Every structure is written in structure tokens, then in C-alpha cells.
Short mmCIF file of C-alpha atoms in Angstrom, two decimals:
data_model
loop_
_atom_site.label_atom_id
_atom_site.label_comp_id
_atom_site.label_asym_id
_atom_site.label_seq_id
_atom_site.Cartn_x
_atom_site.Cartn_y
_atom_site.Cartn_z
CA UNK A 1 0.00 0.00 0.00
CA UNK A 2 2.84 2.38 0.94
CA UNK A 3 4.51 1.80 -2.43
CA UNK A 4 1.25 2.56 -4.31
CA UNK A 5 0.80 5.82 -2.34
CA UNK A 6 4.43 6.92 -2.99
CA UNK A 7 4.08 6.03 -6.70
CA UNK A 8 0.88 8.08 -7.13
CA UNK A 9 2.27 10.90 -4.95
CA UNK A 10 5.42 11.45 -7.02
CA UNK A 11 3.61 11.02 -10.38
CA UNK A 12 0.94 13.61 -9.40
CA UNK A 13 3.65 15.97 -8.05
CA UNK A 14 5.39 15.95 -11.47
CA UNK A 15 2.09 16.73 -13.26
CA UNK A 16 1.25 19.61 -10.86
CA UNK A 17 4.72 21.20 -11.19
CA UNK A 18 4.57 20.90 -15.01
CA UNK A 19 1.12 22.58 -15.07
CA UNK A 20 2.18 25.36 -12.68
CA UNK A 21 5.35 26.18 -14.61
CA UNK A 22 3.64 26.22 -18.03
CA UNK A 23 0.34 27.96 -17.22
CA UNK A 24 1.55 31.33 -18.60
CA UNK A 25 3.26 30.04 -21.77
CA UNK A 26 1.46 30.94 -25.02
CA UNK A 27 0.90 27.48 -26.52
CA UNK A 28 -0.93 28.82 -29.60
CA UNK A 29 2.18 30.27 -31.27
CA UNK A 30 4.67 27.94 -33.00
CA UNK A 31 7.52 29.26 -30.82
CA UNK A 32 5.43 28.82 -27.66
CA UNK A 33 4.35 25.26 -28.44
CA UNK A 34 7.39 23.85 -30.23
CA UNK A 35 10.17 25.83 -28.48
CA UNK A 36 8.61 26.68 -25.08
CA UNK A 37 8.56 30.38 -26.11
CA UNK A 38 12.39 30.23 -26.16
CA UNK A 39 12.28 30.53 -22.36
CA UNK A 40 14.14 27.46 -21.05
CA UNK A 41 17.01 27.83 -18.59
CA UNK A 42 20.20 25.75 -18.38
CA UNK A 43 19.08 23.39 -15.59
CA UNK A 44 15.73 22.62 -17.30
CA UNK A 45 17.54 21.99 -20.62
CA UNK A 46 20.13 19.72 -18.96
CA UNK A 47 17.48 17.69 -17.14
CA UNK A 48 15.30 17.38 -20.23
CA UNK A 49 18.20 16.23 -22.45
CA UNK A 50 19.12 13.54 -19.91
CA UNK A 51 15.58 12.21 -19.53
CA UNK A 52 14.95 12.24 -23.29
CA UNK A 53 17.98 9.96 -23.61
CA UNK A 54 17.61 7.83 -20.48
CA UNK A 55 14.70 5.37 -20.68
CA UNK A 56 13.98 1.99 -19.11
CA UNK A 57 15.40 0.35 -22.23
CA UNK A 58 18.78 1.96 -21.58
CA UNK A 59 18.83 1.42 -17.80
CA UNK A 60 17.87 -2.25 -18.12
CA UNK A 61 19.80 -2.88 -21.36
CA UNK A 62 23.15 -1.32 -20.40
CA UNK A 63 23.09 -2.94 -16.97
CA UNK A 64 22.38 -6.23 -18.78
CA UNK A 65 25.44 -5.68 -20.97
CA UNK A 66 27.66 -4.79 -17.98
CA UNK A 67 26.33 -7.91 -16.17
CA UNK A 68 27.61 -9.97 -19.13
CA UNK A 69 30.82 -8.11 -20.06
CA UNK A 70 31.61 -5.52 -17.42
CA UNK A 71 32.56 -1.86 -17.37
CA UNK A 72 33.63 -1.66 -21.06
CA UNK A 73 30.04 -0.67 -22.09
CA UNK A 74 30.42 2.60 -20.13
CA UNK A 75 31.86 4.12 -23.34
CA UNK A 76 28.28 4.66 -24.60
CA UNK A 77 27.79 7.04 -21.66
CA UNK A 78 31.21 8.60 -21.03
CA UNK A 79 31.93 9.43 -24.71
CA UNK A 80 28.48 11.03 -24.90
CA UNK A 81 29.92 13.69 -22.55
CA UNK A 82 32.58 14.61 -25.17
CA UNK A 83 29.93 14.73 -27.94
CA UNK A 84 27.75 17.04 -25.80
CA UNK A 85 30.70 19.36 -25.11
CA UNK A 86 31.66 19.47 -28.82
CA UNK A 87 28.04 20.19 -29.85
CA UNK A 88 27.69 22.95 -27.24
CA UNK A 89 30.90 24.73 -28.22
CA UNK A 90 31.05 24.28 -32.02
CA UNK A 91 27.67 23.28 -33.48
CA UNK A 92 25.15 25.01 -31.21
CA UNK A 93 26.34 28.59 -31.97
CA UNK A 94 25.79 27.92 -35.71
CA UNK A 95 22.32 26.44 -35.14
CA UNK A 96 21.12 29.13 -32.75
CA UNK A 97 22.45 32.05 -34.76
CA UNK A 98 20.20 30.80 -37.58
CA UNK A 99 17.17 30.88 -35.20
CA UNK A 100 15.95 27.46 -36.37
CA UNK A 101 13.25 25.21 -34.82
CA UNK A 102 14.29 21.94 -36.49
CA UNK A 103 17.45 20.40 -37.99
CA UNK A 104 15.68 19.89 -41.38
CA UNK A 105 15.03 23.68 -41.36
CA UNK A 106 18.80 24.23 -41.19
CA UNK A 107 19.28 21.73 -44.05
CA UNK A 108 16.67 23.60 -46.15
CA UNK A 109 18.48 26.88 -45.61
CA UNK A 110 21.80 25.31 -46.63
CA UNK A 111 20.57 23.02 -49.46
CA UNK A 112 16.88 23.11 -50.56
CA UNK A 113 13.32 22.19 -49.51
CA UNK A 114 13.43 18.68 -51.05
CA UNK A 115 16.54 17.78 -49.00
CA UNK A 116 14.71 19.09 -45.93
CA UNK A 117 11.68 16.88 -46.67
CA UNK A 118 13.83 13.73 -47.11
CA UNK A 119 15.54 14.42 -43.77
CA UNK A 120 12.24 15.12 -41.95
CA UNK A 121 10.79 11.86 -43.30
CA UNK A 122 13.89 9.88 -42.18
CA UNK A 123 13.51 11.30 -38.66
CA UNK A 124 9.76 10.53 -38.60
CA UNK A 125 10.28 6.93 -39.78
CA UNK A 126 12.92 6.44 -37.06
CA UNK A 127 10.72 8.02 -34.37
CA UNK A 128 7.31 6.64 -35.33
CA UNK A 129 7.89 3.11 -36.53
CA UNK A 130 11.00 2.14 -34.58
CA UNK A 131 11.71 4.25 -31.48
CA UNK A 132 8.25 5.05 -30.06
CA UNK A 133 6.97 1.43 -30.09
CA UNK A 134 10.25 0.08 -28.65
CA UNK A 135 10.23 2.66 -25.81
CA UNK A 136 6.66 1.66 -24.95
CA UNK A 137 7.40 -2.06 -25.15
CA UNK A 138 10.73 -2.06 -23.29
CA UNK A 139 9.31 0.24 -20.61
CA UNK A 140 6.31 -2.04 -20.14
CA UNK A 141 8.52 -5.14 -19.91
CA UNK A 142 10.77 -3.48 -17.31
CA UNK A 143 7.79 -2.29 -15.27
CA UNK A 144 6.03 -5.64 -15.47
CA UNK A 145 9.15 -7.66 -14.47
CA UNK A 146 10.41 -5.32 -11.77
CA UNK A 147 7.13 -5.03 -9.89
CA UNK A 148 5.57 -8.47 -10.60
CA UNK A 149 2.53 -6.84 -12.23
CA UNK A 150 1.00 -10.08 -13.64
CA UNK A 151 0.86 -11.48 -10.08
CA UNK A 152 -0.26 -8.17 -8.56
CA UNK A 153 -3.08 -7.70 -11.09
CA UNK A 154 -3.88 -11.41 -11.36
CA UNK A 155 -3.62 -11.48 -15.15
CA UNK A 156 -1.31 -12.73 -17.92
CA UNK A 157 2.00 -11.09 -18.96
CA UNK A 158 0.64 -10.17 -22.43
CA UNK A 159 -2.41 -8.43 -20.89
CA UNK A 160 -0.13 -6.49 -18.52
CA UNK A 161 2.01 -5.38 -21.51
CA UNK A 162 -1.11 -4.03 -23.27
CA UNK A 163 -2.20 -2.22 -20.09
CA UNK A 164 1.27 -0.69 -19.55
CA UNK A 165 1.71 0.31 -23.22
CA UNK A 166 -1.63 2.11 -23.36
CA UNK A 167 -1.19 3.71 -19.91
CA UNK A 168 2.25 5.11 -20.76
CA UNK A 169 1.14 6.03 -24.30
CA UNK A 170 -2.01 7.90 -23.26
CA UNK A 171 -0.39 9.81 -20.36
CA UNK A 172 2.66 10.62 -22.53
CA UNK A 173 0.39 11.87 -25.32
CA UNK A 174 -1.43 14.23 -22.95
CA UNK A 175 1.88 15.76 -21.79
CA UNK A 176 3.39 16.03 -25.26
CA UNK A 177 0.37 16.96 -27.40
CA UNK A 178 -1.53 19.24 -25.06
CA UNK A 179 1.36 20.69 -23.07
CA UNK A 180 3.95 21.50 -25.74
CA UNK A 181 7.72 21.51 -25.22
CA UNK A 182 7.69 23.45 -21.95
CA UNK A 183 5.44 20.90 -20.19
CA UNK A 184 7.67 18.11 -21.50
CA UNK A 185 10.88 19.88 -20.43
CA UNK A 186 9.65 20.83 -16.93
CA UNK A 187 8.31 17.31 -16.20
CA UNK A 188 11.64 15.95 -17.51
CA UNK A 189 13.60 18.07 -15.03
CA UNK A 190 11.58 16.86 -12.02
CA UNK A 191 11.82 13.24 -13.22
CA UNK A 192 15.59 13.66 -13.85
CA UNK A 193 16.14 14.69 -10.22
CA UNK A 194 14.02 11.72 -9.10
CA UNK A 195 15.88 9.32 -11.42
CA UNK A 196 19.30 10.44 -10.18
CA UNK A 197 18.20 9.94 -6.53
CA UNK A 198 16.34 6.66 -7.22
CA UNK A 199 19.03 5.35 -9.57
CA UNK A 200 21.79 5.98 -6.99
CA UNK A 201 19.86 4.05 -4.32
CA UNK A 202 20.23 0.76 -6.24
CA UNK A 203 24.10 0.58 -6.32
CA UNK A 204 24.28 2.00 -2.76
CA UNK A 205 21.96 -0.69 -1.34
CA UNK A 206 23.65 -3.31 -3.56
CA UNK A 207 27.13 -2.44 -2.27
CA UNK A 208 25.81 -2.37 1.31
CA UNK A 209 24.49 -5.91 0.79
CA UNK A 210 27.90 -7.10 -0.46
CA UNK A 211 29.83 -5.23 2.27
CA UNK A 212 27.57 -6.12 5.23
CA UNK A 213 26.27 -2.58 5.61
CA UNK A 214 29.39 -0.73 4.36
CA UNK A 215 29.42 0.80 0.84
CA UNK A 216 33.25 1.12 0.75
CA UNK A 217 33.78 -2.49 1.93
CA UNK A 218 31.22 -3.64 -0.64
CA UNK A 219 33.02 -1.84 -3.48
CA UNK A 220 36.39 -3.21 -2.29
CA UNK A 221 35.05 -6.76 -2.38
CA UNK A 222 33.33 -6.22 -5.75
CA UNK A 223 36.60 -4.90 -7.28
CA UNK A 224 38.76 -7.68 -5.77
CA UNK A 225 36.39 -10.52 -6.70
CA UNK A 226 35.64 -9.43 -10.29
CA UNK A 227 38.79 -7.83 -11.80
CA UNK A 228 37.79 -8.93 -15.35
CA UNK A 229 34.56 -6.90 -15.05
CA UNK A 230 36.56 -3.68 -14.50
CA UNK A 231 38.51 -3.75 -17.77
CA UNK A 232 37.29 -0.87 -19.95
CA UNK A 233 39.20 -1.99 -23.07
CA UNK A 234 36.94 -4.46 -24.89
CA UNK A 235 38.39 -7.41 -26.86
CA UNK A 236 37.61 -7.96 -30.55
CA UNK A 237 34.71 -10.33 -29.70
CA UNK A 238 33.11 -8.08 -27.03
CA UNK A 239 29.95 -5.95 -27.39
CA UNK A 240 32.18 -2.90 -27.78
CA UNK A 241 35.74 -3.61 -29.03
CA UNK A 242 38.17 -0.88 -27.86
CA UNK A 243 39.03 0.00 -31.49
CA UNK A 244 35.40 1.13 -32.15
CA UNK A 245 36.02 4.11 -29.84
CA UNK A 246 38.15 5.59 -32.65
CA UNK A 247 35.78 4.83 -35.55
CA UNK A 248 31.99 4.59 -35.46
CA UNK A 249 31.29 5.08 -31.77
CA UNK A 250 32.05 8.82 -31.90
CA UNK A 251 30.05 9.09 -35.16
CA UNK A 252 27.04 7.50 -33.43
CA UNK A 253 27.52 9.90 -30.50
CA UNK A 254 27.89 12.99 -32.70
CA UNK A 255 24.77 12.07 -34.68
CA UNK A 256 22.72 11.51 -31.53
CA UNK A 257 23.82 14.59 -29.58
CA UNK A 258 24.71 16.93 -32.46
CA UNK A 259 22.02 16.42 -35.13
CA UNK A 260 19.13 14.51 -33.49
CA UNK A 261 15.93 16.59 -33.40
CA UNK A 262 14.54 15.08 -30.18
CA UNK A 263 17.66 16.16 -28.25
CA UNK A 264 18.35 19.52 -29.90
CA UNK A 265 14.75 20.77 -29.74
CA UNK A 266 15.21 21.18 -25.98
CA UNK A 267 18.31 23.34 -26.59
CA UNK A 268 16.66 25.41 -29.35
CA UNK A 269 14.08 26.39 -26.70
CA UNK A 270 16.84 28.13 -24.64
CA UNK A 271 16.37 31.78 -23.68
CA UNK A 272 19.93 32.47 -25.00
CA UNK A 273 22.90 30.69 -26.59
CA UNK A 274 24.77 30.83 -23.26
CA UNK A 275 21.90 29.05 -21.42
CA UNK A 276 21.77 26.41 -24.17
CA UNK A 277 25.53 25.80 -23.88
CA UNK A 278 25.38 25.60 -20.07
CA UNK A 279 22.49 23.10 -20.31
CA UNK A 280 24.35 20.83 -22.75
CA UNK A 281 27.62 20.98 -20.78
CA UNK A 282 25.75 20.25 -17.52
CA UNK A 283 24.17 17.21 -19.24
CA UNK A 284 27.67 16.20 -20.39
CA UNK A 285 29.00 16.28 -16.82
CA UNK A 286 26.09 14.16 -15.54
CA UNK A 287 26.60 11.72 -18.46
CA UNK A 288 30.16 11.22 -17.24
CA UNK A 289 28.73 10.12 -13.85
CA UNK A 290 25.73 8.13 -15.19
CA UNK A 291 27.62 4.76 -15.40
CA UNK A 292 27.12 4.59 -11.60
CA UNK A 293 23.40 4.13 -12.42
CA UNK A 294 23.48 2.28 -15.76
CA UNK A 295 26.67 0.15 -15.56
CA UNK A 296 27.72 -0.46 -11.93
CA UNK A 297 24.44 -2.18 -10.86
CA UNK A 298 24.96 -4.79 -13.61
CA UNK A 299 28.37 -5.72 -12.14
CA UNK A 300 26.86 -5.80 -8.62
CA UNK A 301 24.12 -8.12 -9.97
CA UNK A 302 26.80 -10.40 -11.47
CA UNK A 303 28.53 -10.62 -8.06
CA UNK A 304 25.24 -11.44 -6.28
CA UNK A 305 23.50 -13.70 -8.82
CA UNK A 306 26.34 -15.00 -11.06
CA UNK A 307 25.00 -17.61 -13.47
CA UNK A 308 21.59 -17.89 -11.74
CA UNK A 309 19.98 -15.52 -14.26
CA UNK A 310 19.13 -16.91 -17.70
CA UNK A 311 18.98 -13.53 -19.45
CA UNK A 312 21.39 -10.61 -18.72
CA UNK A 313 18.44 -8.19 -19.14
CA UNK A 314 16.97 -9.65 -15.92
CA UNK A 315 20.01 -8.39 -13.96
CA UNK A 316 18.69 -4.91 -13.10
CA UNK A 317 15.07 -5.87 -12.29
CA UNK A 318 16.36 -8.78 -10.14
CA UNK A 319 18.77 -6.47 -8.27
CA UNK A 320 16.03 -3.89 -7.63
CA UNK A 321 13.77 -6.58 -6.19
CA UNK A 322 16.55 -7.95 -3.98
CA UNK A 323 18.07 -4.77 -2.51
CA UNK A 324 15.43 -2.00 -2.54
CA UNK A 325 13.43 -1.67 0.72
CA UNK A 326 9.63 -1.78 0.24
CA UNK A 327 9.17 1.86 1.28
CA UNK A 328 11.28 3.04 -1.68
CA UNK A 329 9.64 0.75 -4.27
CA UNK A 330 6.72 3.06 -5.09
CA UNK A 331 9.01 6.10 -5.45
CA UNK A 332 11.35 4.10 -7.72
CA UNK A 333 8.37 2.88 -9.78
CA UNK A 334 7.25 6.50 -10.24
CA UNK A 335 10.80 7.55 -11.24
CA UNK A 336 11.05 4.71 -13.78
CA UNK A 337 7.57 5.51 -15.07
CA UNK A 338 8.70 9.14 -15.48
CA UNK A 339 11.84 8.07 -17.40
CA UNK A 340 9.80 5.93 -19.82
CA UNK A 341 7.20 8.67 -20.16
CA UNK A 342 9.87 11.28 -20.79
CA UNK A 343 11.54 9.44 -23.68
CA UNK A 344 8.11 8.78 -25.22
CA UNK A 345 6.70 12.28 -24.92
CA UNK A 346 9.97 13.93 -26.00
CA UNK A 347 9.99 11.94 -29.26
CA UNK A 348 6.28 12.62 -29.75
CA UNK A 349 6.76 16.37 -29.28
CA UNK A 350 9.66 16.32 -31.78
CA UNK A 351 7.55 14.34 -34.27
CA UNK A 352 4.76 16.95 -34.00
CA UNK A 353 7.35 19.68 -34.58
CA UNK A 354 8.91 17.97 -37.62
CA UNK A 355 5.51 17.44 -39.25
CA UNK A 356 4.11 20.88 -38.41
CA UNK A 357 7.19 22.95 -39.27
CA UNK A 358 8.84 20.93 -42.06
CA UNK A 359 6.05 19.11 -43.92
CA UNK A 360 2.63 20.68 -43.23
CA UNK A 361 3.51 24.19 -44.40
CA UNK A 362 5.35 22.91 -47.49
CA UNK A 363 2.94 20.25 -48.76
CA UNK A 364 -0.47 20.83 -47.14
CA UNK A 365 -0.98 24.54 -46.49
CA UNK A 366 1.64 27.00 -47.77
CA UNK A 367 -0.06 29.97 -46.05
CA UNK A 368 -0.67 28.24 -42.72
CA UNK A 369 -0.77 30.45 -39.64
CA UNK A 370 1.06 29.55 -36.41
CA UNK A 371 -2.22 28.30 -34.89
CA UNK A 372 -2.88 26.02 -37.89
CA UNK A 373 0.68 24.62 -37.79
CA UNK A 374 0.41 23.88 -34.05
CA UNK A 375 -2.99 22.19 -34.57
CA UNK A 376 -1.65 20.10 -37.48
CA UNK A 377 1.36 19.07 -35.36
CA UNK A 378 -0.93 18.02 -32.48
CA UNK A 379 -3.19 15.93 -34.75
CA UNK A 380 -0.18 14.22 -36.36
CA UNK A 381 1.31 13.58 -32.89
CA UNK A 382 -1.92 11.89 -31.74
CA UNK A 383 -1.99 9.78 -34.92
CA UNK A 384 1.64 8.70 -34.39
CA UNK A 385 1.04 7.93 -30.70
CA UNK A 386 -1.97 5.77 -31.62
CA UNK A 387 0.04 3.86 -34.27
CA UNK A 388 2.93 3.26 -31.84
CA UNK A 389 0.57 2.02 -29.10
CA UNK A 390 -0.93 -0.50 -31.54
CA UNK A 391 2.50 -1.67 -32.79
CA UNK A 392 4.30 -1.88 -29.41
CA UNK A 393 2.70 -5.04 -27.90
CA UNK A 394 3.36 -7.01 -31.11
CA UNK A 395 7.13 -6.67 -30.59
CA UNK A 396 6.60 -9.54 -28.08
CA UNK A 397 5.59 -11.84 -30.98
CA UNK A 398 8.57 -10.91 -33.13
CA UNK A 399 11.52 -13.29 -33.53
CA UNK A 400 14.33 -13.17 -30.98
CA UNK A 401 16.94 -10.53 -31.63
CA UNK A 402 14.51 -7.96 -33.02
CA UNK A 403 15.70 -5.46 -30.43
CA UNK A 404 19.33 -5.71 -31.54
CA UNK A 405 18.12 -5.66 -35.15
CA UNK A 406 16.20 -2.39 -34.54
CA UNK A 407 19.15 -0.71 -32.79
CA UNK A 408 21.47 -1.67 -35.64
CA UNK A 409 18.91 -0.51 -38.23
CA UNK A 410 18.94 2.99 -36.72
CA UNK A 411 22.65 3.19 -37.59
CA UNK A 412 21.52 3.47 -41.22
CA UNK A 413 20.21 6.99 -40.55
CA UNK A 414 22.98 8.38 -38.37
CA UNK A 415 25.83 8.15 -40.91
CA UNK A 416 24.22 10.01 -43.86
CA UNK A 417 22.46 12.56 -41.63
CA UNK A 418 25.67 13.48 -39.78
CA UNK A 419 27.64 13.64 -43.07
CA UNK A 420 25.09 15.99 -44.71
CA UNK A 421 24.71 18.31 -41.68
CA UNK A 422 28.48 18.49 -41.03
CA UNK A 423 29.47 19.14 -44.65
CA UNK A 424 26.55 21.55 -45.02
CA UNK A 425 27.92 23.52 -42.10
CA UNK A 426 31.62 23.43 -43.05
CA UNK A 427 31.38 24.08 -46.80
CA UNK A 428 29.51 26.47 -49.07
CA UNK A 429 29.90 24.84 -52.49
CA UNK A 430 28.45 21.29 -52.03
CA UNK A 431 25.19 21.15 -54.05
CA UNK A 432 21.75 19.98 -52.88
CA UNK A 433 21.69 16.99 -55.27
CA UNK A 434 24.79 15.56 -53.51
CA UNK A 435 23.00 15.79 -50.13
CA UNK A 436 19.90 14.05 -51.57
CA UNK A 437 22.01 11.19 -53.01
CA UNK A 438 23.79 10.69 -49.65
CA UNK A 439 20.58 10.81 -47.57
CA UNK A 440 19.03 8.05 -49.69
CA UNK A 441 22.10 6.13 -50.92
CA UNK A 442 23.81 6.23 -47.51
CA UNK A 443 20.84 4.49 -45.88
CA UNK A 444 20.77 1.80 -48.59
CA UNK A 445 24.56 1.17 -48.36
CA UNK A 446 24.39 0.61 -44.60
CA UNK A 447 21.37 -1.72 -44.83
CA UNK A 448 23.05 -3.79 -47.58
CA UNK A 449 26.21 -4.01 -45.47
CA UNK A 450 24.48 -5.15 -42.29
CA UNK A 451 21.65 -7.31 -43.59
CA UNK A 452 23.14 -8.82 -46.77
CA UNK A 453 26.96 -8.81 -46.66
CA UNK A 454 27.45 -9.29 -42.89
CA UNK A 455 25.27 -12.45 -42.55
CA UNK A 456 26.85 -13.90 -45.74
CA UNK A 457 30.47 -13.55 -44.51
CA UNK A 458 29.70 -14.58 -40.91
CA UNK A 459 27.71 -17.66 -41.95
CA UNK A 460 30.53 -18.76 -44.27
CA UNK A 461 33.17 -18.26 -41.55
CA UNK A 462 31.15 -20.19 -38.96
CA UNK A 463 30.47 -23.03 -41.42
CA UNK A 464 34.20 -23.27 -42.12
CA UNK A 465 34.95 -23.30 -38.36
CA UNK A 466 32.42 -26.11 -37.84
CA UNK A 467 33.99 -28.10 -40.71
CA UNK A 468 37.40 -27.71 -39.02
CA UNK A 469 35.97 -29.04 -35.73
CA UNK A 470 36.33 -25.79 -33.75
CA UNK A 471 33.93 -25.85 -30.79
CA UNK A 472 35.61 -23.55 -28.21
CA UNK A 473 33.20 -20.63 -27.52
CA UNK A 474 35.98 -18.00 -27.23
CA UNK A 475 37.60 -19.14 -30.51
CA UNK A 476 34.24 -19.12 -32.30
CA UNK A 477 33.53 -15.61 -30.94
CA UNK A 478 36.83 -14.33 -32.37
CA UNK A 479 36.22 -16.05 -35.76
CA UNK A 480 32.76 -14.44 -35.92
CA UNK A 481 34.15 -11.00 -34.99
CA UNK A 482 36.91 -11.25 -37.63
CA UNK A 483 34.57 -12.45 -40.41
CA UNK A 484 33.02 -9.00 -40.94
CA UNK A 485 33.72 -5.56 -39.40
CA UNK A 486 31.77 -4.57 -36.26
CA UNK A 487 28.75 -2.40 -37.16
CA UNK A 488 30.47 0.64 -35.58
CA UNK A 489 33.51 0.13 -37.85
CA UNK A 490 31.08 -0.07 -40.80
CA UNK A 491 29.60 3.27 -39.70
CA UNK A 492 33.10 4.79 -39.63
CA UNK A 493 33.95 3.49 -43.12
CA UNK A 494 30.64 4.65 -44.62
CA UNK A 495 30.94 8.08 -42.99
CA UNK A 496 34.30 8.61 -44.76
CA UNK A 497 32.75 7.42 -48.08
CA UNK A 498 29.72 9.74 -47.69
CA UNK A 499 31.84 12.76 -46.77
CA UNK A 500 34.26 12.01 -49.65
CA UNK A 501 31.35 11.82 -52.11
CA UNK A 502 29.88 15.13 -50.90
CA UNK A 503 33.24 16.92 -51.22
CA UNK A 504 33.84 15.40 -54.68
CA UNK A 505 30.40 16.60 -55.84
CA UNK A 506 31.25 20.04 -54.45
CA UNK A 507 34.36 20.13 -56.68
CA UNK A 508 32.64 18.71 -59.80
CA UNK A 509 29.26 20.47 -59.53
CA UNK A 510 29.77 23.45 -57.21
CA UNK A 511 26.73 25.21 -55.78
CA UNK A 512 25.56 28.03 -58.07
CA UNK A 513 24.09 30.10 -55.21
CA UNK A 514 26.79 30.45 -52.57
CA UNK A 515 25.36 29.77 -49.11
CA UNK A 516 25.59 32.58 -46.56
CA UNK A 517 24.27 31.81 -43.06
CA UNK A 518 21.54 34.09 -41.67
CA UNK A 519 21.76 35.59 -38.18
CA UNK A 520 18.66 35.76 -35.97
CA UNK A 521 17.72 38.63 -33.67
CA UNK A 522 15.19 36.53 -31.72
CA UNK A 523 17.61 35.58 -28.93
CA UNK A 524 20.96 36.65 -27.49
CA UNK A 525 23.64 34.62 -29.34
CA UNK A 526 26.59 35.61 -27.10
CA UNK A 527 28.45 32.38 -26.17
CA UNK A 528 29.06 31.37 -22.53
CA UNK A 529 32.55 32.65 -21.68
CA UNK A 530 33.51 29.57 -19.60
CA UNK A 531 32.23 26.99 -22.14
CA UNK A 532 35.65 25.94 -23.47
CA UNK A 533 37.33 25.70 -20.06
CA UNK A 534 34.53 23.64 -18.45
CA UNK A 535 34.27 21.52 -21.63
CA UNK A 536 38.02 20.80 -21.48
CA UNK A 537 37.77 19.72 -17.80
CA UNK A 538 34.92 17.28 -18.63
CA UNK A 539 36.89 15.86 -21.61
CA UNK A 540 39.98 15.29 -19.41
CA UNK A 541 37.79 13.55 -16.78
CA UNK A 542 36.33 11.22 -19.44
CA UNK A 543 39.76 10.32 -20.87
CA UNK A 544 41.11 9.71 -17.35
CA UNK A 545 38.58 6.89 -16.81
CA UNK A 546 40.50 4.84 -19.40
CA UNK A 547 43.69 5.25 -17.36
CA UNK A 548 41.91 4.02 -14.21
CA UNK A 549 40.19 0.97 -15.75
#
């Protein structure tokens, strides 16, 4: 009963704070609805960025990976800090000086409206068909497993998944569609504070369990008993080989933090460039610390459960059940619910923005007023939410490995999008037709590589190993890893090819109308004077972790 009361209490508190903080924002104007009236401060931006990124899928998934292979997976989090710093110092000033609402808007200004439409459609496909349903499904699975909902509600697992999907989907839709960006950002900030507190409780209680009430003794024993789990440099057959840190991993990070609409929309809502930079750099510092929440518990779970668990993804839910006192369970449930909700409503708000700003005015109503654009965005957002809620439960019926398949599929978008945005920013002579070829051809090249060539070479190598009588699991893992480059290496190779093609087209068919960036007068675009110094400190901290582990 206490856990139900604390769950409802925290969830209602978030809703009340979001309503109170947004009651004076003009939600009828495009700037008010899509960019929170350009009124967001650094702390709200930092919290919103973190919660947009951090969902149940990531908390459960990364802890599952660290349970299996240790601290090496922290690179997904720590290198994100460097990408956030780079975006804040070098990319954000260019975006915000242009006064844009969406990344496709920037691409239109640099190339043309058709390139913008292709990019907006790529984002919407990624958000609507892949990311929104998987956030709903993974969040529902985590919730159901962690809190034994089938037993609590006296019903089957599949029914619980439907209930969770539609509960999260409907509440998330209300926040995102009817509240606009400010409601999303404010609720994100409150949930971020809750998630940091709740997330830290799990490793603290876990280490106390190992160390008989002492956190320091618990960590000492964990370190001494599992030295292989604290090696940050992954082997060739690991989830994240160390060499990928120098190829595709930074490309994936730069795409996600530097060109992804759902992240940058929070920053475009800043009251000034300096506040936007502070918000991103603050998020970068917290990202550096986040492995305590999304990596360390997995290693603690390995120490406690070892080979008892069949599936590494059970590690985090099992640890929560074992170490968290009952009084905290409802609060933690509310925090997790908020994290799932946040990722869902952030993507939904960005989808509404992309449709309203980039597609509706161009293809449906060229003379649309702000009110009409906002209404069109809301209707499209509701449609997309409804589609994702229908699709999400069916992920349970899909073949095993669909999750990994979906994550890898998203790599097809990051390489061409990052290449086009980067080259668009750095050069003035690359033509629009080159950008269109890369945005379409780049996606196709990656998909052919991962879903045609990769299986072909790996299957052949494994067949040859079987014919030679090789049965050792470690040897087979190395043979598989050497048969075809890791998908992050493929991203690195394709990024170089895409950039090379764009530059070649710029030489052969230079742009007839030389691009000159516009400067907005809507906000103060003076950079934060300490951005480079603080960014350098965070970068040094990140690099130092590889000297420790």
C-alpha cells in the first residue's frame, strides 16, 4: 500500500509542477508550443536532455550488458559527454544564430526544400515506426518484471504489456500533445532529479548488501572478486571492441547529440545561446557520472547472482527486487515511469514539430498560420502515438533478436544525416543533389552491409569453423568477430565514403548560389565565456577513466 501511495504521490507531483510552470506560456504560437517560447534555462535543458535519452530500455539494457561483459560498455555514456561538449561549443552557436526550430530547417536553408523533406521523413520513420513502439514495449517489460505486475493484477503477462503500453502512451500523449515543449521539459527536469536519486539508491543498497552494511567495503570486495569486469578496453569479440572508440562510436555519439531533433529541440528552446551551452555541458557532466546508475548495478548483480539468471536483461530488475526496501519501491516505480514517459513524450513532441514545421507548411498549407501549424502538429502527434501504441505489444511476438536488429537498423540513418549536416555547415559549395544522393544512398549502403553482406560472410566463416571441428566458444567468438567488421567500424567506413562523395560533388558540380548563413535577432547569441574551459575539464575527466580501468 505504501509503495502505491508513494508512486501516485510522485507522479501527481510531477504533473502539478509541469502545469504550474507552463500555465503562462502561449501554446498557440509555433515558438510557444514547439520551443517553449524560447524561455528554457540551463538546468531545465540539462534535465530534459538527460531524460529524453535515459529510458527503461537503456537502464535495463546497459546494466544487462555490464552484467555480461563488465565496465567496457560505459563508453556509450562517457563518450556522450565529449559529444555534448563538442556540440555545445562548435555546433550550437551555428544552429542558434540561424534561429531554427528543427534540424531539417537548417538543411533547407543550406541546401533546398526537397533535402529538408527527405531528412524530416527519415527522422519521422525512425521516431514513429521504430523508437516510439520500442520505448513503450521495453518500458512495459521493465515495469512488469520489476514489480511483478502479472501477479499483482492477477492477469497474464501479455495483458499487462497491453495495459502498460496504453497507460504510458495515453499519459505521454497528454503531456506532449496538449502541453507543448515546456510541459515536457519541466516534467523531464523533475523526473531527472528523481531518477538520479532513485538510480543511486540501487548501487548503494547493492554495495551495502555485499559489504555487510558498508558501501566502501562492498566496493572493495566487488573490485577484488571481479577484476575482469573492470577492464574498460573491450576485446575484438566483445559488445564494444576498444578499437570502435576511434571509428563509429564517436560518429554514433555525434549524430545523436549533435544532429538529433529530439535532443536539440530542448536546446533550441533556450532563452539564449549561453543558457543552451550551459544546459548541454551540464548534461555532459552528468553523463560522465551516469555509469554509476546504468553500468555499476549490472556488475553488482553479477557478483550477487552470477550464473543464476538466464537472461542478462533480468540483472537490473532482479537487483532492484533484492536490494530496494519496500518503502522506496513506489518512489522508484514513479521515477522509472517518469523516465519511460519522458523518452516517449519527447519523441512525440519532436515528431509533431517535424511534421508541423517541415512538412505541413510545405505540402499541405503553404499559407498556414502559427495556430494552424500547431494544430496540425498536435493531430499528427496523436496519430503517431496511436500507431505506436498499436504496434508496441506485437514486438513480443517478433523473432528473438529484433531489439538488436532495430538498434542496428537505426545506424543506417545516423551516418548520412551526420555527413550531410556536417558538410553543409563546413562548406559552401556542395550542391543539394549531392545531399539528396547521400541521404538516400547512404541508408541503402548501410542496410546492404548489415543485412546482406554481414550475414553472408559470418555464416561462411562459422560453417568453415564447424567443418574444421572448432567448438571452443571463445575461438568461435573471435572467428565471428573477424569475419566481418563490427557495425560501428562499418559506420566509420561509410561516414568517410559519404563525406568524400559530398566533397567530390562540391568540386565537380559546385553550388551556383553560394550559401551565406543568416543571423537571428530573436535571442541573445553571445556564447558562454567559460564553455571551453569547463568543456576541457569534462573531456579530461572522461579520458582519465580509461587510465583508471
